[in-house]
Short mmCIF file of C-alpha atoms in Angstrom, two decimals:
data_model
loop_
_atom_site.label_atom_id
_atom_site.label_comp_id
_atom_site.label_asym_id
_atom_site.label_seq_id
_atom_site.Cartn_x
_atom_site.Cartn_y
_atom_site.Cartn_z
CA UNK A 1 24.51 81.73 14.66
CA UNK A 2 23.00 81.21 11.21
CA UNK A 3 22.22 84.47 9.44
CA UNK A 4 18.90 85.10 7.68
CA UNK A 5 20.14 84.71 4.03
CA UNK A 6 21.85 81.39 4.87
CA UNK A 7 18.76 80.17 6.71
CA UNK A 8 16.54 81.13 3.77
CA UNK A 9 18.86 79.33 1.35
CA UNK A 10 18.96 76.21 3.54
CA UNK A 11 15.17 76.11 3.88
CA UNK A 12 14.79 76.59 0.12
CA UNK A 13 17.32 73.82 -0.65
CA UNK A 14 15.61 71.45 1.79
CA UNK A 15 12.21 72.18 0.25
CA UNK A 16 13.55 71.62 -3.28
CA UNK A 17 15.25 68.40 -2.21
CA UNK A 18 12.00 67.17 -0.65
CA UNK A 19 10.05 68.10 -3.78
CA UNK A 20 12.54 66.21 -5.97
CA UNK A 21 12.23 63.17 -3.71
CA UNK A 22 8.42 63.30 -3.90
CA UNK A 23 8.59 63.65 -7.68
CA UNK A 24 10.88 60.61 -7.95
CA UNK A 25 8.60 58.59 -5.69
CA UNK A 26 5.52 59.54 -7.73
CA UNK A 27 7.38 58.65 -10.92
CA UNK A 28 8.28 55.22 -9.52
CA UNK A 29 4.67 54.63 -8.48
CA UNK A 30 3.46 55.60 -11.96
CA UNK A 31 6.06 53.33 -13.56
CA UNK A 32 4.88 50.48 -11.36
CA UNK A 33 1.24 51.08 -12.25
CA UNK A 34 2.13 51.30 -15.93
CA UNK A 35 4.06 48.03 -15.68
CA UNK A 36 1.13 46.29 -13.96
CA UNK A 37 -1.23 47.66 -16.60
CA UNK A 38 0.98 46.32 -19.38
CA UNK A 39 1.24 42.90 -17.72
CA UNK A 40 -2.54 42.82 -17.19
CA UNK A 41 -3.25 43.70 -20.83
CA UNK A 42 -0.80 41.03 -21.98
CA UNK A 43 -2.29 38.35 -19.72
CA UNK A 44 -5.90 39.15 -20.65
CA UNK A 45 -5.07 39.29 -24.36
CA UNK A 46 -3.40 35.88 -24.23
CA UNK A 47 -6.35 34.43 -22.31
CA UNK A 48 -8.78 35.76 -24.91
CA UNK A 49 -6.91 34.29 -27.86
CA UNK A 50 -7.68 30.63 -27.13
CA UNK A 51 -11.48 30.89 -26.74
CA UNK A 52 -11.60 33.25 -29.71
CA UNK A 53 -9.71 30.71 -31.83
CA UNK A 54 -12.20 28.00 -30.79
CA UNK A 55 -15.16 30.25 -31.65
CA UNK A 56 -13.62 30.93 -35.07
CA UNK A 57 -13.14 27.21 -35.76
CA UNK A 58 -16.73 26.43 -34.74
CA UNK A 59 -18.02 29.20 -36.99
CA UNK A 60 -16.08 27.72 -39.91
CA UNK A 61 -17.59 24.30 -39.22
CA UNK A 62 -21.07 25.84 -39.36
CA UNK A 63 -20.28 27.98 -42.42
CA UNK A 64 -18.86 25.04 -44.38
CA UNK A 65 -22.05 23.06 -43.52
CA UNK A 66 -20.03 20.32 -41.80
CA UNK A 67 -22.72 20.18 -39.10
CA UNK A 68 -25.66 20.40 -41.48
CA UNK A 69 -27.10 22.53 -44.32
CA UNK A 70 -27.71 26.30 -43.97
CA UNK A 71 -30.27 28.61 -45.47
CA UNK A 72 -29.30 32.03 -46.89
CA UNK A 73 -30.33 33.93 -43.75
CA UNK A 74 -28.23 31.70 -41.51
CA UNK A 75 -25.23 32.03 -43.84
CA UNK A 76 -25.59 35.84 -43.80
CA UNK A 77 -25.60 35.85 -39.97
CA UNK A 78 -22.50 33.62 -39.87
CA UNK A 79 -20.63 35.96 -42.25
CA UNK A 80 -21.33 38.90 -39.93
CA UNK A 81 -20.23 36.85 -36.93
CA UNK A 82 -17.00 35.85 -38.69
CA UNK A 83 -16.21 39.46 -39.60
CA UNK A 84 -16.68 40.53 -35.98
CA UNK A 85 -14.49 37.67 -34.75
CA UNK A 86 -11.77 38.87 -37.16
CA UNK A 87 -12.16 42.42 -35.81
CA UNK A 88 -11.83 41.16 -32.25
CA UNK A 89 -8.77 39.08 -33.18
CA UNK A 90 -7.18 42.15 -34.80
CA UNK A 91 -7.77 44.20 -31.63
CA UNK A 92 -6.24 41.47 -29.45
CA UNK A 93 -3.21 41.20 -31.74
CA UNK A 94 -2.69 44.96 -31.51
CA UNK A 95 -2.99 44.93 -27.72
CA UNK A 96 -0.41 42.15 -27.59
CA UNK A 97 1.91 44.13 -29.88
CA UNK A 98 1.60 47.19 -27.64
CA UNK A 99 2.29 45.01 -24.61
CA UNK A 100 5.43 43.53 -26.24
CA UNK A 101 6.63 46.99 -27.21
CA UNK A 102 6.14 48.42 -23.71
CA UNK A 103 7.89 45.43 -22.11
CA UNK A 104 10.75 45.56 -24.62
CA UNK A 105 9.86 42.06 -25.84
CA UNK A 106 9.15 42.88 -29.47
CA UNK A 107 11.78 41.18 -31.63
CA UNK A 108 12.40 41.71 -35.31
CA UNK A 109 13.36 38.80 -37.58
CA UNK A 110 15.37 40.12 -40.51
CA UNK A 111 15.58 38.56 -43.95
CA UNK A 112 16.29 39.76 -47.46
CA UNK A 113 12.98 40.90 -48.95
CA UNK A 114 11.88 42.08 -52.38
CA UNK A 115 9.51 45.02 -51.88
CA UNK A 116 7.93 44.24 -55.25
CA UNK A 117 7.01 40.77 -53.99
CA UNK A 118 6.01 41.94 -50.50
CA UNK A 119 3.60 44.53 -51.89
CA UNK A 120 2.63 42.53 -54.96
CA UNK A 121 1.45 39.49 -53.00
CA UNK A 122 -1.39 41.52 -51.47
CA UNK A 123 -2.02 43.87 -54.39
CA UNK A 124 -5.03 41.97 -55.72
CA UNK A 125 -6.56 41.71 -52.24
CA UNK A 126 -6.36 45.44 -51.54
CA UNK A 127 -7.50 46.36 -55.05
CA UNK A 128 -10.54 44.14 -54.57
CA UNK A 129 -11.27 45.74 -51.17
CA UNK A 130 -11.00 49.20 -52.72
CA UNK A 131 -13.13 48.22 -55.69
CA UNK A 132 -15.93 47.11 -53.36
CA UNK A 133 -16.19 50.79 -52.30
CA UNK A 134 -15.79 52.09 -55.85
CA UNK A 135 -12.22 53.29 -55.16
CA UNK A 136 -9.37 53.08 -57.68
CA UNK A 137 -6.13 51.75 -56.13
CA UNK A 138 -2.85 51.90 -58.07
CA UNK A 139 0.72 50.86 -57.29
CA UNK A 140 3.85 52.65 -58.55
CA UNK A 141 7.18 50.80 -58.28
CA UNK A 142 10.66 51.88 -59.41
CA UNK A 143 11.93 50.09 -62.51
CA UNK A 144 14.82 48.46 -60.68
CA UNK A 145 14.33 45.65 -58.19
CA UNK A 146 14.23 46.91 -54.58
CA UNK A 147 15.63 44.45 -52.02
CA UNK A 148 16.18 45.31 -48.36
CA UNK A 149 16.86 43.56 -45.04
CA UNK A 150 13.75 43.94 -42.88
CA UNK A 151 11.26 41.95 -40.85
CA UNK A 152 8.91 41.19 -43.74
CA UNK A 153 5.90 40.41 -41.55
CA UNK A 154 6.23 43.66 -39.59
CA UNK A 155 6.81 45.84 -42.65
CA UNK A 156 3.75 44.26 -44.27
CA UNK A 157 1.83 45.09 -41.07
CA UNK A 158 2.75 48.78 -41.48
CA UNK A 159 1.87 48.87 -45.17
CA UNK A 160 -1.45 47.05 -44.74
CA UNK A 161 -2.44 49.37 -41.88
CA UNK A 162 -1.86 52.44 -44.06
CA UNK A 163 -3.71 50.99 -47.06
CA UNK A 164 -6.64 49.78 -44.93
CA UNK A 165 -6.92 53.25 -43.36
CA UNK A 166 -6.86 54.85 -46.80
CA UNK A 167 -9.70 52.60 -47.97
CA UNK A 168 -11.65 53.18 -44.74
CA UNK A 169 -11.47 56.98 -44.94
CA UNK A 170 -11.92 57.41 -48.70
CA UNK A 171 -15.41 57.79 -50.15
CA UNK A 172 -16.67 56.01 -53.30
CA UNK A 173 -15.12 57.26 -56.58
CA UNK A 174 -11.98 58.21 -54.67
CA UNK A 175 -8.39 57.29 -55.53
CA UNK A 176 -5.51 55.69 -53.62
CA UNK A 177 -1.89 55.41 -54.75
CA UNK A 178 0.87 53.30 -53.22
CA UNK A 179 4.34 54.51 -54.20
CA UNK A 180 7.87 53.21 -53.62
CA UNK A 181 10.88 55.52 -54.13
CA UNK A 182 14.60 54.82 -53.78
CA UNK A 183 16.51 57.58 -51.97
CA UNK A 184 20.23 57.89 -51.20
CA UNK A 185 20.33 55.50 -48.24
CA UNK A 186 16.61 54.87 -47.64
CA UNK A 187 13.56 53.39 -49.29
CA UNK A 188 10.49 55.63 -49.02
CA UNK A 189 6.99 54.14 -49.21
CA UNK A 190 3.96 56.40 -49.54
CA UNK A 191 0.20 55.78 -49.37
CA UNK A 192 -1.86 58.68 -50.77
CA UNK A 193 -5.64 59.00 -50.77
CA UNK A 194 -8.36 61.47 -51.72
CA UNK A 195 -10.27 60.77 -48.51
CA UNK A 196 -11.75 62.94 -45.78
CA UNK A 197 -8.36 64.20 -44.59
CA UNK A 198 -7.09 65.15 -41.13
CA UNK A 199 -7.14 68.56 -39.45
CA UNK A 200 -3.67 70.11 -39.21
CA UNK A 201 -3.95 70.36 -35.42
CA UNK A 202 -4.64 66.61 -35.19
CA UNK A 203 -1.67 65.39 -37.26
CA UNK A 204 0.83 65.39 -34.33
CA UNK A 205 -1.58 63.19 -32.32
CA UNK A 206 -2.32 60.44 -34.83
CA UNK A 207 0.68 58.27 -33.90
CA UNK A 208 -0.25 58.28 -30.19
CA UNK A 209 -1.75 55.17 -28.59
CA UNK A 210 -5.55 54.93 -28.30
CA UNK A 211 -6.00 58.05 -30.43
CA UNK A 212 -8.69 58.48 -33.09
CA UNK A 213 -9.22 61.82 -34.78
CA UNK A 214 -11.86 60.94 -37.38
CA UNK A 215 -15.27 62.57 -36.98
CA UNK A 216 -16.92 59.74 -38.92
CA UNK A 217 -18.83 57.48 -36.56
CA UNK A 218 -18.60 54.40 -38.78
CA UNK A 219 -14.80 54.64 -38.93
CA UNK A 220 -14.40 55.35 -35.23
CA UNK A 221 -16.28 52.19 -34.31
CA UNK A 222 -13.90 49.94 -36.26
CA UNK A 223 -10.75 50.32 -34.18
CA UNK A 224 -9.15 51.15 -30.86
CA UNK A 225 -6.62 53.70 -32.13
CA UNK A 226 -3.53 51.48 -31.97
CA UNK A 227 -2.69 50.80 -35.62
CA UNK A 228 -0.65 53.93 -36.33
CA UNK A 229 1.04 53.85 -32.91
CA UNK A 230 2.23 50.30 -33.60
CA UNK A 231 3.24 51.26 -37.15
CA UNK A 232 5.40 54.08 -35.80
CA UNK A 233 7.11 51.79 -33.30
CA UNK A 234 7.81 49.17 -35.99
CA UNK A 235 9.25 51.78 -38.35
CA UNK A 236 11.34 53.28 -35.53
CA UNK A 237 12.69 49.82 -34.66
CA UNK A 238 13.80 49.40 -38.28
CA UNK A 239 15.66 52.71 -38.10
CA UNK A 240 13.18 54.58 -40.30
CA UNK A 241 10.78 57.51 -40.01
CA UNK A 242 7.02 57.82 -40.47
CA UNK A 243 4.99 60.99 -40.99
CA UNK A 244 1.78 62.31 -42.51
CA UNK A 245 0.56 65.28 -44.54
CA UNK A 246 -3.15 65.99 -44.82
CA UNK A 247 -5.84 68.53 -45.55
CA UNK A 248 -9.46 68.26 -44.45
CA UNK A 249 -11.73 67.39 -47.35
CA UNK A 250 -8.82 66.87 -49.75
CA UNK A 251 -6.98 63.75 -48.62
CA UNK A 252 -3.95 62.39 -46.79
CA UNK A 253 -0.39 61.34 -47.59
CA UNK A 254 1.34 58.89 -45.28
CA UNK A 255 5.05 58.17 -45.74
CA UNK A 256 7.57 55.94 -44.04
CA UNK A 257 11.21 55.13 -44.74
CA UNK A 258 13.38 52.05 -44.27
CA UNK A 259 17.19 51.83 -44.44
CA UNK A 260 18.41 50.45 -47.76
CA UNK A 261 21.31 48.51 -46.33
CA UNK A 262 21.84 45.83 -43.71
CA UNK A 263 25.32 46.90 -42.58
CA UNK A 264 25.08 50.30 -40.95
CA UNK A 265 28.81 50.91 -40.56
CA UNK A 266 31.24 49.21 -42.91
CA UNK A 267 34.27 51.36 -42.09
CA UNK A 268 35.49 50.30 -38.66
CA UNK A 269 38.82 49.52 -37.07
CA UNK A 270 41.52 48.15 -39.34
CA UNK A 271 39.37 48.57 -42.42
CA UNK A 272 38.85 52.27 -41.74
CA UNK A 273 42.58 52.81 -41.19
CA UNK A 274 43.40 51.09 -44.48
CA UNK A 275 40.90 53.16 -46.46
CA UNK A 276 42.10 56.40 -44.88
CA UNK A 277 45.72 55.56 -45.75
CA UNK A 278 44.80 55.61 -49.44
CA UNK A 279 42.55 58.66 -49.13
CA UNK A 280 45.34 60.68 -47.56
CA UNK A 281 47.34 59.97 -50.72
CA UNK A 282 44.37 61.08 -52.88
CA UNK A 283 44.07 57.55 -54.25
CA UNK A 284 40.50 56.51 -55.20
CA UNK A 285 39.32 53.36 -53.44
CA UNK A 286 36.75 50.66 -54.12
CA UNK A 287 35.68 48.46 -51.23
CA UNK A 288 33.96 45.15 -51.84
CA UNK A 289 32.12 43.83 -48.81
CA UNK A 290 30.87 40.24 -48.65
CA UNK A 291 28.55 39.49 -45.73
CA UNK A 292 27.02 36.18 -44.71
CA UNK A 293 23.74 37.20 -43.12
CA UNK A 294 22.72 35.74 -39.72
CA UNK A 295 26.11 34.04 -39.55
CA UNK A 296 25.75 32.58 -36.02
CA UNK A 297 22.54 30.71 -36.90
CA UNK A 298 23.98 29.80 -40.29
CA UNK A 299 26.95 28.03 -38.64
CA UNK A 300 24.63 25.80 -36.62
CA UNK A 301 23.04 24.12 -39.65
CA UNK A 302 25.88 23.65 -42.16
CA UNK A 303 27.72 20.36 -42.57
CA UNK A 304 31.05 22.02 -43.38
CA UNK A 305 33.11 23.10 -40.35
CA UNK A 306 32.84 26.92 -40.00
CA UNK A 307 36.62 27.45 -39.93
CA UNK A 308 37.01 25.29 -43.07
CA UNK A 309 34.25 27.19 -44.87
CA UNK A 310 35.86 30.51 -43.88
CA UNK A 311 39.17 29.31 -45.31
CA UNK A 312 37.45 28.00 -48.44
CA UNK A 313 35.75 31.34 -49.10
CA UNK A 314 39.05 33.16 -48.58
CA UNK A 315 40.58 30.76 -51.11
CA UNK A 316 37.74 31.45 -53.56
CA UNK A 317 38.34 35.19 -53.22
CA UNK A 318 42.10 34.78 -53.80
CA UNK A 319 41.56 32.48 -56.80
CA UNK A 320 38.94 34.80 -58.30
CA UNK A 321 41.31 37.73 -57.96
CA UNK A 322 44.17 35.92 -59.69
CA UNK A 323 41.88 34.61 -62.43
CA UNK A 324 40.40 38.02 -63.18
CA UNK A 325 43.39 40.34 -62.69
CA UNK A 326 46.26 37.95 -63.36
CA UNK A 327 48.84 36.61 -60.93
CA UNK A 328 51.14 39.60 -61.45
CA UNK A 329 48.68 42.10 -60.01
CA UNK A 330 48.94 41.11 -56.36
CA UNK A 331 50.11 44.57 -55.38
CA UNK A 332 46.71 45.97 -56.30
CA UNK A 333 44.90 43.98 -53.63
CA UNK A 334 44.67 44.42 -49.88
CA UNK A 335 42.66 41.58 -48.36
CA UNK A 336 41.00 41.75 -44.96
CA UNK A 337 38.84 38.96 -43.53
CA UNK A 338 36.84 38.57 -40.33
CA UNK A 339 36.47 34.81 -39.98
CA UNK A 340 34.35 35.03 -36.82
CA UNK A 341 31.41 37.07 -38.06
CA UNK A 342 31.14 36.00 -41.70
CA UNK A 343 32.43 39.27 -43.14
CA UNK A 344 34.98 39.58 -45.91
CA UNK A 345 36.25 42.88 -47.27
CA UNK A 346 38.53 43.67 -50.19
CA UNK A 347 40.01 47.06 -50.93
CA UNK A 348 40.86 47.99 -54.51
CA UNK A 349 42.91 51.18 -54.77
CA UNK A 350 43.10 52.95 -58.14
CA UNK A 351 41.00 50.32 -59.93
CA UNK A 352 38.50 51.09 -62.71
CA UNK A 353 34.81 50.65 -61.89
CA UNK A 354 34.35 48.16 -64.76
CA UNK A 355 37.12 45.96 -63.36
CA UNK A 356 35.55 45.88 -59.90
CA UNK A 357 32.13 45.11 -61.41
CA UNK A 358 33.55 42.23 -63.44
CA UNK A 359 35.39 40.80 -60.44
CA UNK A 360 32.16 40.80 -58.40
CA UNK A 361 30.32 38.90 -61.13
CA UNK A 362 33.03 36.23 -61.16
CA UNK A 363 33.17 36.04 -57.35
CA UNK A 364 29.40 35.63 -56.98
CA UNK A 365 29.38 32.76 -59.50
CA UNK A 366 32.21 30.92 -57.72
CA UNK A 367 30.62 31.31 -54.28
CA UNK A 368 27.29 30.10 -55.66
CA UNK A 369 29.01 27.01 -57.09
CA UNK A 370 30.71 26.33 -53.75
CA UNK A 371 27.42 26.18 -51.84
CA UNK A 372 25.80 24.05 -54.53
CA UNK A 373 28.74 21.60 -54.45
CA UNK A 374 28.51 21.27 -50.66
CA UNK A 375 24.70 20.93 -50.78
CA UNK A 376 24.24 23.93 -48.47
CA UNK A 377 20.72 25.20 -49.09
CA UNK A 378 18.64 28.24 -48.10
CA UNK A 379 21.66 30.52 -47.86
CA UNK A 380 21.34 34.29 -48.06
CA UNK A 381 24.53 36.03 -49.17
CA UNK A 382 24.66 39.80 -49.50
CA UNK A 383 27.28 40.77 -52.06
CA UNK A 384 27.67 44.45 -52.76
CA UNK A 385 30.08 47.18 -53.73
CA UNK A 386 30.83 50.37 -51.85
CA UNK A 387 32.45 53.14 -53.89
CA UNK A 388 34.37 55.27 -51.43
CA UNK A 389 34.78 58.21 -51.55
CA UNK A 390 32.10 58.97 -54.16
CA UNK A 391 32.63 61.17 -57.16
CA UNK A 392 30.01 63.83 -57.87
CA UNK A 393 29.38 62.26 -61.26
CA UNK A 394 29.18 58.73 -59.93
CA UNK A 395 25.93 56.98 -60.86
CA UNK A 396 24.50 53.87 -59.27
CA UNK A 397 25.73 50.95 -61.31
CA UNK A 398 24.03 47.61 -62.01
CA UNK A 399 22.90 45.45 -59.13
CA UNK A 400 24.89 42.38 -58.20
CA UNK A 401 23.38 38.99 -57.69
CA UNK A 402 24.24 35.79 -55.92
CA UNK A 403 21.89 32.99 -57.00
CA UNK A 404 21.89 30.48 -54.15
CA UNK A 405 19.40 27.81 -55.06
CA UNK A 406 16.38 29.88 -54.03
CA UNK A 407 16.30 33.12 -55.95
CA UNK A 408 18.38 35.98 -57.23
CA UNK A 409 19.53 38.14 -54.31
CA UNK A 410 20.27 41.75 -55.15
CA UNK A 411 22.16 44.30 -53.06
CA UNK A 412 22.71 47.93 -54.17
CA UNK A 413 25.88 48.45 -56.19
CA UNK A 414 27.01 51.08 -53.69
CA UNK A 415 26.45 50.13 -50.08
CA UNK A 416 26.40 53.83 -49.29
CA UNK A 417 27.03 56.39 -51.98
CA UNK A 418 27.79 59.09 -49.44
CA UNK A 419 29.37 58.54 -46.07
CA UNK A 420 27.39 60.44 -43.43
CA UNK A 421 29.03 62.01 -40.35
CA UNK A 422 27.67 63.64 -37.21
CA UNK A 423 27.93 67.37 -37.79
CA UNK A 424 26.35 70.09 -35.66
CA UNK A 425 26.43 73.49 -37.31
CA UNK A 426 24.12 76.45 -37.82
CA UNK A 427 21.68 76.12 -40.71
CA UNK A 428 19.48 78.90 -42.07
CA UNK A 429 16.49 78.14 -44.26
CA UNK A 430 16.47 81.00 -46.78
CA UNK A 431 13.88 79.84 -49.30
CA UNK A 432 10.91 79.90 -49.52
CA UNK A 433 10.74 83.29 -47.79
CA UNK A 434 7.83 82.37 -45.51
CA UNK A 435 9.87 79.44 -44.16
CA UNK A 436 12.95 81.43 -43.13
CA UNK A 437 14.36 80.27 -39.80
CA UNK A 438 17.59 79.40 -38.01
CA UNK A 439 18.16 75.70 -37.33
CA UNK A 440 20.85 73.23 -36.33
CA UNK A 441 22.16 70.27 -38.29
CA UNK A 442 22.56 66.72 -36.95
CA UNK A 443 24.61 65.07 -39.69
CA UNK A 444 25.87 65.70 -43.20
CA UNK A 445 27.22 63.92 -46.27
CA UNK A 446 28.23 64.92 -49.76
CA UNK A 447 24.68 64.10 -50.81
CA UNK A 448 22.57 65.77 -48.16
CA UNK A 449 21.93 67.26 -44.75
CA UNK A 450 19.84 66.29 -41.73
CA UNK A 451 18.67 69.19 -39.54
CA UNK A 452 16.08 70.15 -36.91
CA UNK A 453 13.33 72.61 -37.80
CA UNK A 454 10.38 74.13 -35.94
CA UNK A 455 8.19 73.79 -39.02
CA UNK A 456 7.16 70.87 -41.17
CA UNK A 457 7.64 70.85 -44.93
CA UNK A 458 5.78 68.94 -47.59
CA UNK A 459 7.58 65.84 -48.76
CA UNK A 460 9.72 66.55 -51.86
CA UNK A 461 9.35 70.31 -51.27
CA UNK A 462 12.31 72.26 -52.69
CA UNK A 463 14.05 74.59 -50.24
CA UNK A 464 17.37 76.45 -49.98
CA UNK A 465 19.62 76.57 -46.93
CA UNK A 466 22.83 78.29 -45.86
CA UNK A 467 25.10 76.36 -43.52
CA UNK A 468 28.47 77.08 -41.95
CA UNK A 469 31.45 74.77 -42.53
CA UNK A 470 33.09 74.36 -39.13
CA UNK A 471 36.67 73.73 -40.29
CA UNK A 472 36.80 75.62 -43.59
CA UNK A 473 35.06 78.61 -41.93
CA UNK A 474 32.94 79.18 -45.03
CA UNK A 475 29.20 79.41 -45.71
CA UNK A 476 27.61 77.23 -48.38
CA UNK A 477 24.29 77.85 -50.13
CA UNK A 478 22.60 74.56 -50.97
CA UNK A 479 19.33 73.85 -52.73
CA UNK A 480 17.63 70.55 -52.14
CA UNK A 481 14.41 68.62 -51.66
CA UNK A 482 12.92 67.31 -48.42
CA UNK A 483 12.98 63.52 -48.75
CA UNK A 484 11.83 62.51 -45.26
CA UNK A 485 10.58 64.01 -42.02
CA UNK A 486 10.06 62.87 -38.43
CA UNK A 487 8.20 64.59 -35.57
CA UNK A 488 10.55 64.62 -32.56
CA UNK A 489 9.52 63.81 -29.00
CA UNK A 490 8.33 66.94 -27.22
CA UNK A 491 9.81 67.81 -23.82
CA UNK A 492 8.05 69.92 -21.15
CA UNK A 493 10.31 72.92 -21.84
CA UNK A 494 9.54 72.87 -25.59
CA UNK A 495 7.05 75.54 -26.60
CA UNK A 496 6.52 74.19 -30.13
CA UNK A 497 6.91 70.95 -32.05
CA UNK A 498 10.25 70.14 -33.65
CA UNK A 499 10.89 68.10 -36.79
CA UNK A 500 13.91 66.18 -37.99
CA UNK A 501 14.27 66.68 -41.76
CA UNK A 502 16.31 64.93 -44.43
CA UNK A 503 17.44 67.25 -47.24
CA UNK A 504 18.84 65.73 -50.44
CA UNK A 505 21.06 68.23 -52.24
CA UNK A 506 20.31 69.28 -55.79
CA UNK A 507 23.53 69.81 -57.84
CA UNK A 508 25.75 72.25 -55.94
CA UNK A 509 27.77 75.02 -57.54
CA UNK A 510 31.37 73.95 -58.24
CA UNK A 511 32.76 76.24 -55.55
CA UNK A 512 30.34 74.93 -52.89
CA UNK A 513 30.76 71.30 -53.94
CA UNK A 514 34.57 71.51 -53.65
CA UNK A 515 34.37 73.26 -50.29
CA UNK A 516 32.00 70.63 -48.93
CA UNK A 517 34.19 67.75 -50.18
CA UNK A 518 37.29 69.36 -48.63
CA UNK A 519 35.42 69.80 -45.34
CA UNK A 520 34.27 66.17 -45.27
CA UNK A 521 37.75 64.84 -46.07
CA UNK A 522 39.00 66.55 -42.90
CA UNK A 523 36.51 64.46 -40.90
CA UNK A 524 37.20 61.19 -42.75
CA UNK A 525 40.75 61.07 -41.41
#
């Protein structure tokens, strides 16, 4: 006969099992409803596009007086109608974007893009829009050319949304600044304004769908609260972060980051083993990586057979090496090629930086000549250098170019100055005093640390942290600046918000720098 404790336990387990089943069933019903909602929004949005396009064309016929002359009053009415059609089109486009995102149908189309050109093409337009409200808009670019692999149309969508918002929420005589900064492995773009600002309690909500936090009626009427939600999704899909800092009555600062480099992980398989073999012997290594971008599509449109082209490029690399270093220096080179994906890698152990730089210049010229000779047009080649491992004194060298009929293509001289590894250890924020807390790291490199915090910091704020080296069993004190920040998804059990922070180290003390390098070398093997 079942005793009372066992009976109680059985009844409790059955009840919990039933509750879990009901919860799963409710979740499935909600997922189904959400899916139907998404499909409905997509279908309606598509159906609205065609008649809206016809209305727009008819308005243009009237406005251009194709159907007869207009008086000033009629022209004024048509201008208002056209503006409202554009607003409606913008709303439909945003609804379609949200629908694609929710259905997993949003695709990014990568190409090599100059941020100067991407921002510069619309600079006059936004300055004119700002000037109409009596607002001063300025752009600040780094001196060097900034080129990255992104979906240009989608990145422009993010930037234009932030600038339009800044203009919308800034009063006459205000100021707006657009800023581009180059970080270790990211590009950071900021849009700053002296507008009405956002309450601190509202900042975590602003990237949610259908959310508007402005108290201004004129601004609230102009949108459906999707712009920032879409911007966040687009930035996330690029592997970046987006965040905001604001103060009511003072203004807002919106930032987002994009990865600097197209190849996320250069050191894999055989290549990694080869590099580590030299590192174990304390031999400095330079790795040159040549990547043909979008190789599969590229193969479909060239007249040269892919296997022949792969062999030709290998021959060009060999010939360039012999020409630059001399035939008697073959021992200095270890050549690795991946003929199937358009990747070529060369490892130079114990070779001076100037020699590697000169070799790349020669190689880029010869590859350019090859494509010109074979009349292969519209080719994007990313040619870069990775210095690995980095020296603390190593500075970013000149950019390398491969002029392939269209334009100069620049890739950073170091594909990644600091190799980053997953690294979970205890981190203590010790300065400023009011920010003291215990945290946990996510990853680390010789140049910086990524960790989770329960508080947000201002961008570029200087802080100090202690963190424990897991293998060396030592504690390091590091000072640095917060270069990026991302609000993490909040789970039901979380009592407060959590932020993922990127800390770029300021120069470490010799003792701490050596300890950190020794620790990282143990993980590189």
